[in-house]
């Protein structure tokens, strides 16, 4: 992706548990010592390989079929409990207010895939959480454009955004990663 920018440099709560990378761009700004537990990668590096793998993952997820009953278009994702499967929404943007519960049904290797045609916008204090999951439960958010995670929202899953991912102050991904294919995080 093009880069990573932290606009909250003065906020001591800014912290990344893991690695940060950019490819093909190399712009990583606003991250100071101690904010990143992992390594910061710029090209040429493993970030180039990661970008190729993100593209392959997006292609695979795009090809998954969605049962008609799993079309969530024009519905707020909050206040729902969903079971493992592939879901879609053509709403622009898809909205999440409140809590979205992903019930893995104690199924080993449960997978949730959300294919959203446009953006995902989460309201302040919104929550995505997994119940009855195992460490191998996987959640993927394939977005046509961008993710906008609202203030104090708590999110679960791997975001593969077509353009960018924006975290409002104190928004967090508890379990997962954020990738932007053409823009920045």
mmCIF file of N, CA and C in Angstrom, residues 57-116:
data_model
loop_
_atom_site.group_PDB
_atom_site.id
_atom_site.type_symbol
_atom_site.label_atom_id
_atom_site.label_comp_id
_atom_site.label_asym_id
_atom_site.label_seq_id
_atom_site.Cartn_x
_atom_site.Cartn_y
_atom_site.Cartn_z
ATOM 1 N N UNK A 57 -5.020 -12.755 -1.944
ATOM 2 C CA UNK A 57 -6.112 -13.012 -0.997
ATOM 3 C C UNK A 57 -7.380 -12.292 -1.434
ATOM 4 N N UNK A 58 -7.262 -11.045 -1.880
ATOM 5 C CA UNK A 58 -8.429 -10.281 -2.345
ATOM 6 C C UNK A 58 -9.066 -10.963 -3.555
ATOM 7 N N UNK A 59 -8.255 -11.466 -4.450
ATOM 8 C CA UNK A 59 -8.771 -12.168 -5.628
ATOM 9 C C UNK A 59 -9.531 -13.427 -5.200
ATOM 10 N N UNK A 60 -8.969 -14.179 -4.269
ATOM 11 C CA UNK A 60 -9.630 -15.386 -3.775
ATOM 12 C C UNK A 60 -10.955 -15.045 -3.112
ATOM 13 N N UNK A 61 -10.951 -14.065 -2.213
ATOM 14 C CA UNK A 61 -12.177 -13.697 -1.497
ATOM 15 C C UNK A 61 -13.247 -13.177 -2.454
ATOM 16 N N UNK A 62 -12.842 -12.445 -3.485
ATOM 17 C CA UNK A 62 -13.782 -11.933 -4.480
ATOM 18 C C UNK A 62 -14.518 -13.080 -5.170
ATOM 19 N N UNK A 63 -13.837 -14.194 -5.375
ATOM 20 C CA UNK A 63 -14.425 -15.330 -6.073
ATOM 21 C C UNK A 63 -15.374 -16.175 -5.246
ATOM 22 N N UNK A 64 -15.456 -15.944 -3.943
ATOM 23 C CA UNK A 64 -16.352 -16.737 -3.110
ATOM 24 C C UNK A 64 -17.809 -16.363 -3.376
ATOM 25 N N UNK A 65 -18.666 -17.359 -3.476
ATOM 26 C CA UNK A 65 -20.082 -17.077 -3.733
ATOM 27 C C UNK A 65 -20.793 -16.739 -2.421
ATOM 28 N N UNK A 66 -21.830 -15.924 -2.564
ATOM 29 C CA UNK A 66 -22.602 -15.463 -1.408
ATOM 30 C C UNK A 66 -24.019 -16.015 -1.527
ATOM 31 N N UNK A 67 -24.472 -16.802 -0.544
ATOM 32 C CA UNK A 67 -25.863 -17.266 -0.580
ATOM 33 C C UNK A 67 -26.813 -16.062 -0.550
ATOM 34 N N UNK A 68 -27.922 -16.114 -1.292
ATOM 35 C CA UNK A 68 -28.851 -14.979 -1.319
ATOM 36 C C UNK A 68 -29.287 -14.499 0.070
ATOM 37 N N UNK A 69 -29.427 -15.412 1.009
ATOM 38 C CA UNK A 69 -29.861 -15.022 2.360
ATOM 39 C C UNK A 69 -28.794 -14.227 3.111
ATOM 40 N N UNK A 70 -27.569 -14.225 2.600
ATOM 41 C CA UNK A 70 -26.474 -13.530 3.281
ATOM 42 C C UNK A 70 -26.181 -12.162 2.680
ATOM 43 N N UNK A 71 -27.130 -11.622 1.933
ATOM 44 C CA UNK A 71 -26.985 -10.274 1.397
ATOM 45 C C UNK A 71 -27.446 -9.297 2.465
ATOM 46 N N UNK A 72 -26.518 -8.478 2.939
ATOM 47 C CA UNK A 72 -26.803 -7.537 4.026
ATOM 48 C C UNK A 72 -26.994 -6.111 3.527
ATOM 49 N N UNK A 73 -27.223 -5.926 2.234
ATOM 50 C CA UNK A 73 -27.364 -4.586 1.679
ATOM 51 C C UNK A 73 -28.476 -3.813 2.369
ATOM 52 N N UNK A 74 -28.226 -2.556 2.575
ATOM 53 C CA UNK A 74 -29.165 -1.608 3.164
ATOM 54 C C UNK A 74 -29.529 -1.927 4.602
ATOM 55 N N UNK A 75 -28.739 -2.759 5.253
ATOM 56 C CA UNK A 75 -28.974 -3.089 6.646
ATOM 57 C C UNK A 75 -27.794 -2.605 7.482
ATOM 58 N N UNK A 76 -28.083 -2.058 8.639
ATOM 59 C CA UNK A 76 -27.019 -1.739 9.584
ATOM 60 C C UNK A 76 -26.508 -3.070 10.125
ATOM 61 N N UNK A 77 -25.200 -3.261 10.137
ATOM 62 C CA UNK A 77 -24.638 -4.511 10.614
ATOM 63 C C UNK A 77 -24.731 -4.647 12.135
ATOM 64 N N UNK A 78 -24.916 -3.529 12.833
ATOM 65 C CA UNK A 78 -25.027 -3.561 14.287
ATOM 66 C C UNK A 78 -26.320 -4.229 14.733
ATOM 67 N N UNK A 79 -26.286 -4.808 15.927
ATOM 68 C CA UNK A 79 -27.469 -5.447 16.476
ATOM 69 C C UNK A 79 -27.760 -6.803 15.868
ATOM 70 N N UNK A 80 -26.791 -7.386 15.205
ATOM 71 C CA UNK A 80 -26.991 -8.679 14.543
ATOM 72 C C UNK A 80 -26.054 -9.724 15.137
ATOM 73 N N UNK A 81 -26.458 -10.971 15.017
ATOM 74 C CA UNK A 81 -25.600 -12.107 15.325
ATOM 75 C C UNK A 81 -25.543 -12.950 14.064
ATOM 76 N N UNK A 82 -24.339 -13.180 13.557
ATOM 77 C CA UNK A 82 -24.152 -13.944 12.327
ATOM 78 C C UNK A 82 -23.321 -15.184 12.615
ATOM 79 N N UNK A 83 -23.539 -16.226 11.838
ATOM 80 C CA UNK A 83 -22.788 -17.469 11.958
ATOM 81 C C UNK A 83 -21.778 -17.553 10.810
ATOM 82 N N UNK A 84 -20.836 -18.496 10.865
ATOM 83 C CA UNK A 84 -19.805 -18.565 9.833
ATOM 84 C C UNK A 84 -20.406 -18.598 8.425
ATOM 85 N N UNK A 85 -19.750 -17.896 7.506
ATOM 86 C CA UNK A 85 -20.211 -17.867 6.133
ATOM 87 C C UNK A 85 -19.663 -16.667 5.395
ATOM 88 N N UNK A 86 -20.155 -16.521 4.159
ATOM 89 C CA UNK A 86 -19.760 -15.413 3.290
ATOM 90 C C UNK A 86 -20.954 -14.477 3.180
ATOM 91 N N UNK A 87 -20.723 -13.199 3.452
ATOM 92 C CA UNK A 87 -21.773 -12.180 3.452
ATOM 93 C C UNK A 87 -21.387 -11.065 2.493
ATOM 94 N N UNK A 88 -22.401 -10.360 1.977
ATOM 95 C CA UNK A 88 -22.106 -9.248 1.076
ATOM 96 C C UNK A 88 -23.032 -8.073 1.359
ATOM 97 N N UNK A 89 -22.592 -6.919 0.870
ATOM 98 C CA UNK A 89 -23.419 -5.718 0.922
ATOM 99 C C UNK A 89 -23.023 -4.819 -0.230
ATOM 100 N N UNK A 90 -24.031 -4.342 -0.950
ATOM 101 C CA UNK A 90 -23.773 -3.380 -2.022
ATOM 102 C C UNK A 90 -24.093 -1.964 -1.565
ATOM 103 N N UNK A 91 -24.489 -1.812 -0.302
ATOM 104 C CA UNK A 91 -24.795 -0.481 0.238
ATOM 105 C C UNK A 91 -23.544 0.375 0.212
ATOM 106 N N UNK A 92 -23.736 1.661 0.062
ATOM 107 C CA UNK A 92 -22.592 2.569 -0.019
ATOM 108 C C UNK A 92 -22.763 3.716 0.958
ATOM 109 N N UNK A 93 -22.051 3.758 2.042
ATOM 110 C CA UNK A 93 -21.199 2.702 2.602
ATOM 111 C C UNK A 93 -22.018 1.730 3.435
ATOM 112 N N UNK A 94 -21.415 0.583 3.734
ATOM 113 C CA UNK A 94 -22.014 -0.327 4.700
ATOM 114 C C UNK A 94 -21.800 0.292 6.071
ATOM 115 N N UNK A 95 -22.806 0.207 6.925
ATOM 116 C CA UNK A 95 -22.737 0.866 8.227
ATOM 117 C C UNK A 95 -22.750 -0.147 9.369
ATOM 118 N N UNK A 96 -22.010 0.197 10.421
ATOM 119 C CA UNK A 96 -22.031 -0.594 11.641
ATOM 120 C C UNK A 96 -22.185 0.353 12.811
ATOM 121 N N UNK A 97 -23.315 0.248 13.493
ATOM 122 C CA UNK A 97 -23.505 0.961 14.753
ATOM 123 C C UNK A 97 -23.944 -0.086 15.756
ATOM 124 N N UNK A 98 -23.552 0.063 16.988
ATOM 125 C CA UNK A 98 -23.877 -0.959 17.973
ATOM 126 C C UNK A 98 -22.890 -2.096 17.906
ATOM 127 N N UNK A 99 -23.387 -3.310 18.170
ATOM 128 C CA UNK A 99 -22.516 -4.483 18.242
ATOM 129 C C UNK A 99 -22.900 -5.513 17.190
ATOM 130 N N UNK A 100 -21.898 -6.009 16.469
ATOM 131 C CA UNK A 100 -22.057 -7.127 15.548
ATOM 132 C C UNK A 100 -21.385 -8.323 16.205
ATOM 133 N N UNK A 101 -22.181 -9.371 16.481
ATOM 134 C CA UNK A 101 -21.656 -10.582 17.100
ATOM 135 C C UNK A 101 -21.454 -11.628 16.011
ATOM 136 N N UNK A 102 -20.258 -12.174 15.955
ATOM 137 C CA UNK A 102 -19.946 -13.270 15.042
ATOM 138 C C UNK A 102 -19.869 -14.531 15.886
ATOM 139 N N UNK A 103 -20.905 -15.367 15.789
ATOM 140 C CA UNK A 103 -20.988 -16.586 16.596
ATOM 141 C C UNK A 103 -20.348 -17.717 15.804
ATOM 142 N N UNK A 104 -19.162 -18.120 16.223
ATOM 143 C CA UNK A 104 -18.425 -19.177 15.527
ATOM 144 C C UNK A 104 -18.972 -20.567 15.812
ATOM 145 N N UNK A 105 -19.967 -20.666 16.696
ATOM 146 C CA UNK A 105 -20.638 -21.936 16.997
ATOM 147 C C UNK A 105 -19.659 -23.006 17.488
ATOM 148 N N UNK A 106 -18.559 -22.573 18.099
ATOM 149 C CA UNK A 106 -17.516 -23.491 18.591
ATOM 150 C C UNK A 106 -16.985 -24.388 17.478
ATOM 151 N N UNK A 107 -17.048 -23.912 16.245
ATOM 152 C CA UNK A 107 -16.572 -24.651 15.085
ATOM 153 C C UNK A 107 -15.085 -24.388 14.881
ATOM 154 N N UNK A 108 -14.247 -25.439 14.908
ATOM 155 C CA UNK A 108 -12.834 -25.221 14.629
ATOM 156 C C UNK A 108 -12.675 -24.638 13.220
ATOM 157 N N UNK A 109 -11.800 -23.671 13.075
ATOM 158 C CA UNK A 109 -11.506 -23.041 11.784
ATOM 159 C C UNK A 109 -12.702 -22.308 11.185
ATOM 160 N N UNK A 110 -13.605 -21.791 12.006
ATOM 161 C CA UNK A 110 -14.750 -21.029 11.488
ATOM 162 C C UNK A 110 -14.240 -19.823 10.710
ATOM 163 N N UNK A 111 -14.905 -19.521 9.589
ATOM 164 C CA UNK A 111 -14.493 -18.406 8.740
ATOM 165 C C UNK A 111 -15.698 -17.514 8.467
ATOM 166 N N UNK A 112 -15.480 -16.220 8.614
ATOM 167 C CA UNK A 112 -16.451 -15.186 8.270
ATOM 168 C C UNK A 112 -15.818 -14.318 7.192
ATOM 169 N N UNK A 113 -16.532 -14.110 6.094
ATOM 170 C CA UNK A 113 -16.047 -13.245 5.022
ATOM 171 C C UNK A 113 -17.132 -12.221 4.726
ATOM 172 N N UNK A 114 -16.737 -10.953 4.726
ATOM 173 C CA UNK A 114 -17.641 -9.852 4.395
ATOM 174 C C UNK A 114 -17.117 -9.189 3.132
ATOM 175 N N UNK A 115 -17.908 -9.279 2.052
ATOM 176 C CA UNK A 115 -17.540 -8.667 0.776
ATOM 177 C C UNK A 115 -18.414 -7.419 0.607
ATOM 178 N N UNK A 116 -17.823 -6.263 0.825
ATOM 179 C CA UNK A 116 -18.569 -5.011 0.772
ATOM 180 C C UNK A 116 -18.166 -4.250 -0.471
#
